[in-house]
JSON list of C-alpha atoms in Angstrom, two decimals:
[
{"chain": "R", "resi": 1, "resn": "MET", "atom": "CA", "xyz": [-56.00, 29.73, -21.41]},
{"chain": "R", "resi": 2, "resn": "PRO", "atom": "CA", "xyz": [-59.27, 28.40, -20.21]},
{"chain": "R", "resi": 3, "resn": "LEU", "atom": "CA", "xyz": [-59.34, 25.98, -17.22]},
{"chain": "R", "resi": 4, "resn": "SER", "atom": "CA", "xyz": [-60.47, 23.18, -19.34]},
{"chain": "R", "resi": 5, "resn": "GLU", "atom": "CA", "xyz": [-57.28, 23.32, -21.54]},
{"chain": "R", "resi": 6, "resn": "VAL", "atom": "CA", "xyz": [-54.82, 23.37, -18.71]},
{"chain": "R", "resi": 7, "resn": "PRO", "atom": "CA", "xyz": [-53.24, 19.80, -18.36]},
{"chain": "R", "resi": 8, "resn": "SER", "atom": "CA", "xyz": [-53.69, 17.92, -15.20]},
{"chain": "R", "resi": 9, "resn": "PRO", "atom": "CA", "xyz": [-50.46, 17.20, -13.36]},
{"chain": "R", "resi": 10, "resn": "ASN", "atom": "CA", "xyz": [-51.20, 13.41, -13.74]},
{"chain": "R", "resi": 11, "resn": "ALA", "atom": "CA", "xyz": [-51.64, 13.64, -17.43]},
{"chain": "R", "resi": 12, "resn": "THR", "atom": "CA", "xyz": [-48.89, 11.69, -19.43]},
{"chain": "R", "resi": 13, "resn": "LYS", "atom": "CA", "xyz": [-46.59, 13.68, -21.82]},
{"chain": "R", "resi": 14, "resn": "PRO", "atom": "CA", "xyz": [-46.67, 12.99, -25.51]},
{"chain": "R", "resi": 15, "resn": "GLU", "atom": "CA", "xyz": [-43.91, 10.40, -26.61]},
{"chain": "R", "resi": 16, "resn": "SER", "atom": "CA", "xyz": [-41.85, 13.43, -28.17]},
{"chain": "R", "resi": 17, "resn": "GLU", "atom": "CA", "xyz": [-41.54, 15.14, -24.82]},
{"chain": "R", "resi": 18, "resn": "GLN", "atom": "CA", "xyz": [-40.91, 12.07, -22.64]},
{"chain": "R", "resi": 19, "resn": "PRO", "atom": "CA", "xyz": [-37.15, 11.57, -21.66]},
{"chain": "R", "resi": 20, "resn": "ILE", "atom": "CA", "xyz": [-35.32, 8.88, -23.54]},
{"chain": "R", "resi": 21, "resn": "SER", "atom": "CA", "xyz": [-33.98, 6.14, -21.07]},
{"chain": "R", "resi": 22, "resn": "GLN", "atom": "CA", "xyz": [-30.36, 5.07, -21.46]},
{"chain": "R", "resi": 23, "resn": "PRO", "atom": "CA", "xyz": [-29.90, 1.30, -22.13]},
{"chain": "R", "resi": 24, "resn": "GLN", "atom": "CA", "xyz": [-28.64, -0.39, -19.07]},
{"chain": "R", "resi": 25, "resn": "THR", "atom": "CA", "xyz": [-25.03, -1.69, -19.51]},
{"chain": "R", "resi": 26, "resn": "GLU", "atom": "CA", "xyz": [-23.81, -4.59, -17.29]},
{"chain": "R", "resi": 27, "resn": "THR", "atom": "CA", "xyz": [-20.73, -4.46, -15.49]},
{"chain": "R", "resi": 28, "resn": "PRO", "atom": "CA", "xyz": [-18.23, -6.58, -17.17]},
{"chain": "R", "resi": 29, "resn": "ALA", "atom": "CA", "xyz": [-16.49, -9.63, -15.46]},
{"chain": "R", "resi": 30, "resn": "VAL", "atom": "CA", "xyz": [-13.26, -8.42, -13.78]},
{"chain": "R", "resi": 31, "resn": "SER", "atom": "CA", "xyz": [-10.24, -9.97, -12.01]},
{"chain": "R", "resi": 32, "resn": "PRO", "atom": "CA", "xyz": [-7.93, -8.03, -9.62]},
{"chain": "R", "resi": 33, "resn": "ARG", "atom": "CA", "xyz": [-4.57, -7.02, -10.88]},
{"chain": "R", "resi": 34, "resn": "ALA", "atom": "CA", "xyz": [-1.53, -8.03, -8.89]},
{"chain": "R", "resi": 35, "resn": "VAL", "atom": "CA", "xyz": [-0.04, -4.58, -9.45]},
{"chain": "R", "resi": 36, "resn": "PRO", "atom": "CA", "xyz": [-2.28, -1.64, -9.80]},
{"chain": "R", "resi": 37, "resn": "CYS", "atom": "CA", "xyz": [-1.91, 0.99, -12.45]},
{"chain": "R", "resi": 38, "resn": "LYS", "atom": "CA", "xyz": [-0.73, 4.41, -11.84]},
{"chain": "R", "resi": 39, "resn": "GLY", "atom": "CA", "xyz": [-4.22, 5.95, -11.98]},
{"chain": "R", "resi": 40, "resn": "CYS", "atom": "CA", "xyz": [-5.44, 3.64, -9.46]},
{"chain": "R", "resi": 41, "resn": "VAL", "atom": "CA", "xyz": [-2.58, 4.36, -7.02]},
{"chain": "R", "resi": 42, "resn": "ARG", "atom": "CA", "xyz": [-3.05, 8.09, -7.69]},
{"chain": "R", "resi": 43, "resn": "ALA", "atom": "CA", "xyz": [-6.77, 7.61, -6.73]},
{"chain": "R", "resi": 44, "resn": "ALA", "atom": "CA", "xyz": [-5.77, 5.67, -3.63]},
{"chain": "R", "resi": 45, "resn": "ILE", "atom": "CA", "xyz": [-3.33, 8.50, -2.53]},
{"chain": "R", "resi": 46, "resn": "ALA", "atom": "CA", "xyz": [-6.29, 10.93, -2.95]},
{"chain": "R", "resi": 47, "resn": "GLY", "atom": "CA", "xyz": [-8.70, 8.57, -1.06]},
{"chain": "R", "resi": 48, "resn": "LYS", "atom": "CA", "xyz": [-10.95, 8.10, -4.12]},
{"chain": "R", "resi": 49, "resn": "GLY", "atom": "CA", "xyz": [-12.11, 5.13, -6.11]},
{"chain": "R", "resi": 50, "resn": "GLU", "atom": "CA", "xyz": [-11.40, 1.58, -5.16]},
{"chain": "R", "resi": 51, "resn": "LEU", "atom": "CA", "xyz": [-8.65, 2.78, -2.70]},
{"chain": "R", "resi": 52, "resn": "GLY", "atom": "CA", "xyz": [-5.94, 1.18, -4.92]},
{"chain": "R", "resi": 53, "resn": "ARG", "atom": "CA", "xyz": [-7.71, -1.88, -6.16]},
{"chain": "R", "resi": 54, "resn": "CYS", "atom": "CA", "xyz": [-7.31, -2.28, -9.87]},
{"chain": "R", "resi": 55, "resn": "TYR", "atom": "CA", "xyz": [-9.18, -4.62, -12.03]},
{"chain": "R", "resi": 56, "resn": "ASP", "atom": "CA", "xyz": [-8.54, -6.19, -15.46]},
{"chain": "R", "resi": 57, "resn": "ILE", "atom": "CA", "xyz": [-11.62, -6.51, -17.74]},
{"chain": "R", "resi": 58, "resn": "ASP", "atom": "CA", "xyz": [-11.98, -10.26, -18.48]},
{"chain": "R", "resi": 59, "resn": "GLY", "atom": "CA", "xyz": [-12.56, -11.22, -22.17]},
{"chain": "R", "resi": 60, "resn": "GLY", "atom": "CA", "xyz": [-12.00, -7.70, -23.40]},
{"chain": "R", "resi": 61, "resn": "ARG", "atom": "CA", "xyz": [-9.69, -6.27, -26.03]},
{"chain": "R", "resi": 62, "resn": "SER", "atom": "CA", "xyz": [-8.64, -3.30, -23.89]},
{"chain": "R", "resi": 63, "resn": "ARG", "atom": "CA", "xyz": [-5.49, -3.40, -21.94]},
{"chain": "R", "resi": 64, "resn": "ARG", "atom": "CA", "xyz": [-6.81, -0.67, -19.72]},
{"chain": "R", "resi": 65, "resn": "CYS", "atom": "CA", "xyz": [-7.97, -1.50, -16.22]},
{"chain": "R", "resi": 66, "resn": "LEU", "atom": "CA", "xyz": [-11.88, -1.08, -15.49]},
{"chain": "R", "resi": 67, "resn": "SER", "atom": "CA", "xyz": [-11.25, 2.36, -13.80]},
{"chain": "R", "resi": 68, "resn": "CYS", "atom": "CA", "xyz": [-9.33, 3.74, -16.61]},
{"chain": "R", "resi": 69, "resn": "LYS", "atom": "CA", "xyz": [-11.71, 2.53, -19.24]},
{"chain": "R", "resi": 70, "resn": "VAL", "atom": "CA", "xyz": [-14.69, 3.84, -17.45]},
{"chain": "R", "resi": 71, "resn": "GLY", "atom": "CA", "xyz": [-12.98, 7.16, -16.84]},
{"chain": "R", "resi": 72, "resn": "ASN", "atom": "CA", "xyz": [-11.83, 7.19, -20.42]},
{"chain": "R", "resi": 73, "resn": "HIS", "atom": "CA", "xyz": [-8.15, 7.99, -19.76]},
{"chain": "R", "resi": 74, "resn": "ARG", "atom": "CA", "xyz": [-4.72, 6.41, -20.19]},
{"chain": "R", "resi": 75, "resn": "CYS", "atom": "CA", "xyz": [-3.88, 3.26, -18.11]},
{"chain": "R", "resi": 76, "resn": "ASP", "atom": "CA", "xyz": [-0.11, 3.80, -17.24]},
{"chain": "R", "resi": 77, "resn": "ASP", "atom": "CA", "xyz": [2.03, 1.19, -15.70]},
{"chain": "R", "resi": 78, "resn": "LEU", "atom": "CA", "xyz": [3.27, 1.97, -12.15]},
{"chain": "R", "resi": 79, "resn": "HIS", "atom": "CA", "xyz": [6.93, 3.03, -11.83]},
{"chain": "R", "resi": 80, "resn": "PRO", "atom": "CA", "xyz": [9.01, -0.11, -10.74]},
{"chain": "R", "resi": 81, "resn": "VAL", "atom": "CA", "xyz": [10.21, 1.85, -7.69]},
{"chain": "R", "resi": 82, "resn": "MET", "atom": "CA", "xyz": [6.62, 2.03, -6.49]},
{"chain": "R", "resi": 83, "resn": "ILE", "atom": "CA", "xyz": [5.54, -1.65, -6.97]},
{"chain": "R", "resi": 84, "resn": "PRO", "atom": "CA", "xyz": [6.45, -3.03, -3.56]},
{"chain": "R", "resi": 85, "resn": "LEU", "atom": "CA", "xyz": [4.82, -0.18, -1.72]},
{"chain": "R", "resi": 86, "resn": "ALA", "atom": "CA", "xyz": [1.66, -0.48, -3.95]},
{"chain": "R", "resi": 87, "resn": "ARG", "atom": "CA", "xyz": [1.56, -4.13, -3.15]},
{"chain": "R", "resi": 88, "resn": "ARG", "atom": "CA", "xyz": [1.93, -3.67, 0.55]},
{"chain": "R", "resi": 89, "resn": "MET", "atom": "CA", "xyz": [-0.79, -0.95, 0.43]},
{"chain": "R", "resi": 90, "resn": "LEU", "atom": "CA", "xyz": [-3.18, -3.39, -1.16]},
{"chain": "R", "resi": 91, "resn": "LEU", "atom": "CA", "xyz": [-2.35, -6.05, 1.60]},
{"chain": "R", "resi": 92, "resn": "ALA", "atom": "CA", "xyz": [-3.10, -3.48, 4.36]},
{"chain": "R", "resi": 93, "resn": "LEU", "atom": "CA", "xyz": [-6.19, -2.24, 2.68]},
{"chain": "R", "resi": 94, "resn": "ASP", "atom": "CA", "xyz": [-8.69, -4.58, 4.63]},
{"chain": "R", "resi": 95, "resn": "ILE", "atom": "CA", "xyz": [-6.44, -5.40, 7.55]},
{"chain": "R", "resi": 96, "resn": "ASP", "atom": "CA", "xyz": [-4.42, -2.57, 8.90]},
{"chain": "R", "resi": 97, "resn": "THR", "atom": "CA", "xyz": [-5.71, 1.01, 8.31]},
{"chain": "R", "resi": 98, "resn": "LYS", "atom": "CA", "xyz": [-2.55, 2.49, 9.93]},
{"chain": "R", "resi": 99, "resn": "MET", "atom": "CA", "xyz": [-0.22, 0.73, 7.49]},
{"chain": "R", "resi": 100, "resn": "TYR", "atom": "CA", "xyz": [-2.47, 1.49, 4.53]},
{"chain": "R", "resi": 101, "resn": "ASN", "atom": "CA", "xyz": [-2.23, 5.27, 5.38]},
{"chain": "R", "resi": 102, "resn": "ARG", "atom": "CA", "xyz": [1.53, 5.10, 5.81]},
{"chain": "R", "resi": 103, "resn": "CYS", "atom": "CA", "xyz": [1.85, 3.30, 2.42]},
{"chain": "R", "resi": 104, "resn": "ARG", "atom": "CA", "xyz": [-0.33, 5.95, 0.79]},
{"chain": "R", "resi": 105, "resn": "GLN", "atom": "CA", "xyz": [1.98, 8.70, 2.16]},
{"chain": "R", "resi": 106, "resn": "ALA", "atom": "CA", "xyz": [5.01, 6.85, 1.13]},
{"chain": "R", "resi": 107, "resn": "LEU", "atom": "CA", "xyz": [3.58, 6.39, -2.41]},
{"chain": "R", "resi": 108, "resn": "ARG", "atom": "CA", "xyz": [2.68, 10.05, -2.51]},
{"chain": "R", "resi": 109, "resn": "LEU", "atom": "CA", "xyz": [6.47, 10.98, -1.74]},
{"chain": "R", "resi": 110, "resn": "GLN", "atom": "CA", "xyz": [7.68, 8.51, -4.35]},
{"chain": "R", "resi": 111, "resn": "LEU", "atom": "CA", "xyz": [5.41, 10.12, -7.00]},
{"chain": "R", "resi": 112, "resn": "GLU", "atom": "CA", "xyz": [6.70, 13.57, -6.06]},
{"chain": "R", "resi": 113, "resn": "LEU", "atom": "CA", "xyz": [10.36, 12.37, -6.32]},
{"chain": "R", "resi": 114, "resn": "ILE", "atom": "CA", "xyz": [9.79, 10.71, -9.67]},
{"chain": "R", "resi": 115, "resn": "ALA", "atom": "CA", "xyz": [8.12, 13.89, -10.97]},
{"chain": "R", "resi": 116, "resn": "GLU", "atom": "CA", "xyz": [11.00, 16.15, -10.03]},
{"chain": "R", "resi": 117, "resn": "GLU", "atom": "CA", "xyz": [12.99, 17.64, -12.96]},
{"chain": "R", "resi": 118, "resn": "ASP", "atom": "CA", "xyz": [16.33, 16.25, -11.78]},
{"chain": "R", "resi": 119, "resn": "SER", "atom": "CA", "xyz": [14.84, 13.08, -10.47]},
{"chain": "R", "resi": 120, "resn": "VAL", "atom": "CA", "xyz": [17.27, 10.40, -9.23]},
{"chain": "R", "resi": 121, "resn": "TYR", "atom": "CA", "xyz": [14.77, 8.02, -11.04]},
{"chain": "R", "resi": 122, "resn": "ALA", "atom": "CA", "xyz": [15.15, 9.72, -14.40]},
{"chain": "R", "resi": 123, "resn": "PRO", "atom": "CA", "xyz": [16.88, 7.64, -17.08]},
{"chain": "R", "resi": 124, "resn": "GLU", "atom": "CA", "xyz": [20.41, 8.71, -17.57]},
{"chain": "R", "resi": 125, "resn": "ASN", "atom": "CA", "xyz": [21.77, 9.98, -20.95]},
{"chain": "R", "resi": 126, "resn": "ILE", "atom": "CA", "xyz": [24.66, 7.51, -21.39]},
{"chain": "R", "resi": 127, "resn": "CYS", "atom": "CA", "xyz": [26.28, 9.06, -24.26]},
{"chain": "R", "resi": 128, "resn": "GLU", "atom": "CA", "xyz": [26.59, 12.50, -22.46]},
{"chain": "R", "resi": 129, "resn": "GLU", "atom": "CA", "xyz": [27.91, 10.90, -19.24]},
{"chain": "R", "resi": 130, "resn": "SER", "atom": "CA", "xyz": [30.45, 8.52, -20.94]},
{"chain": "R", "resi": 131, "resn": "SER", "atom": "CA", "xyz": [31.92, 11.56, -22.73]},
{"chain": "R", "resi": 132, "resn": "ALA", "atom": "CA", "xyz": [32.20, 13.49, -19.33]},
{"chain": "R", "resi": 133, "resn": "GLY", "atom": "CA", "xyz": [34.60, 11.07, -17.84]},
{"chain": "R", "resi": 134, "resn": "ALA", "atom": "CA", "xyz": [35.33, 12.11, -14.29]},
{"chain": "R", "resi": 135, "resn": "ALA", "atom": "CA", "xyz": [32.10, 13.97, -14.17]},
{"chain": "R", "resi": 136, "resn": "THR", "atom": "CA", "xyz": [30.23, 10.61, -14.40]},
{"chain": "R", "resi": 137, "resn": "ASP", "atom": "CA", "xyz": [31.84, 9.66, -11.05]},
{"chain": "R", "resi": 138, "resn": "ARG", "atom": "CA", "xyz": [30.72, 12.86, -9.49]},
{"chain": "R", "resi": 139, "resn": "THR", "atom": "CA", "xyz": [27.26, 12.51, -10.74]},
{"chain": "R", "resi": 140, "resn": "ALA", "atom": "CA", "xyz": [26.91, 8.99, -9.55]},
{"chain": "R", "resi": 141, "resn": "ALA", "atom": "CA", "xyz": [28.17, 10.05, -6.10]},
{"chain": "R", "resi": 142, "resn": "GLU", "atom": "CA", "xyz": [25.63, 13.00, -6.11]},
{"chain": "R", "resi": 143, "resn": "LYS", "atom": "CA", "xyz": [22.88, 10.62, -6.93]},
{"chain": "R", "resi": 144, "resn": "LYS", "atom": "CA", "xyz": [23.92, 8.17, -4.19]},
{"chain": "R", "resi": 145, "resn": "ASP", "atom": "CA", "xyz": [23.79, 11.07, -1.74]},
{"chain": "R", "resi": 146, "resn": "LYS", "atom": "CA", "xyz": [20.43, 12.13, -3.11]},
{"chain": "R", "resi": 147, "resn": "VAL", "atom": "CA", "xyz": [19.12, 8.66, -2.61]},
{"chain": "R", "resi": 148, "resn": "ALA", "atom": "CA", "xyz": [20.27, 8.42, 0.87]},
{"chain": "R", "resi": 149, "resn": "ALA", "atom": "CA", "xyz": [18.72, 11.75, 1.71]},
{"chain": "R", "resi": 150, "resn": "ILE", "atom": "CA", "xyz": [15.32, 10.49, 0.17]},
{"chain": "R", "resi": 151, "resn": "MET", "atom": "CA", "xyz": [15.53, 7.19, 2.09]},
{"chain": "R", "resi": 152, "resn": "THR", "atom": "CA", "xyz": [16.02, 9.19, 5.26]},
{"chain": "R", "resi": 153, "resn": "ARG", "atom": "CA", "xyz": [13.16, 11.41, 4.62]},
{"chain": "R", "resi": 154, "resn": "LEU", "atom": "CA", "xyz": [10.96, 8.34, 3.88]},
{"chain": "R", "resi": 155, "resn": "GLU", "atom": "CA", "xyz": [12.14, 6.81, 7.18]},
{"chain": "R", "resi": 156, "resn": "ASP", "atom": "CA", "xyz": [11.21, 9.94, 9.01]},
{"chain": "R", "resi": 157, "resn": "VAL", "atom": "CA", "xyz": [7.67, 9.99, 7.45]},
{"chain": "R", "resi": 158, "resn": "VAL", "atom": "CA", "xyz": [7.27, 6.34, 8.59]},
{"chain": "R", "resi": 159, "resn": "ARG", "atom": "CA", "xyz": [8.40, 7.25, 12.10]},
{"chain": "R", "resi": 160, "resn": "LEU", "atom": "CA", "xyz": [6.03, 10.17, 12.20]},
{"chain": "R", "resi": 161, "resn": "MET", "atom": "CA", "xyz": [3.12, 7.78, 11.42]},
{"chain": "R", "resi": 162, "resn": "ASP", "atom": "CA", "xyz": [3.98, 5.33, 14.16]},
{"chain": "R", "resi": 163, "resn": "ARG", "atom": "CA", "xyz": [3.52, 7.97, 16.75]}
]
């Protein structure tokens, strides 16, 4: 190629070769949720995202929070057992780093317990247990013992964080 045909580095490319710019989308108006969704709590546990803050999109049709909508995934409600810890975590977010981290650890433990196959939080099969008679009492006692052990473990985690 002769030197006269080599394009200069400052020359503009033809329109067909120029990159197409994406239209800028404005961030929608949002309002904070009183109780974060499961995805935002999981992100907080992992130390990612808004650290547990969850925002509803104002004026939108979607019931998903902003983070779930942007990430294009489901927005599941938080398990009722986790709600008090999640609220406490949000209160501690800007004030008390130590308490925030303790709440994150407690929430992590709660998620693990809920995910267990024989979780004490699993819905009970009423028909099966009512036909079992005496087995129902044994199962209830076992579950109470398991909950007591879980609470002891949770207290130990909190004590370790105080050190």
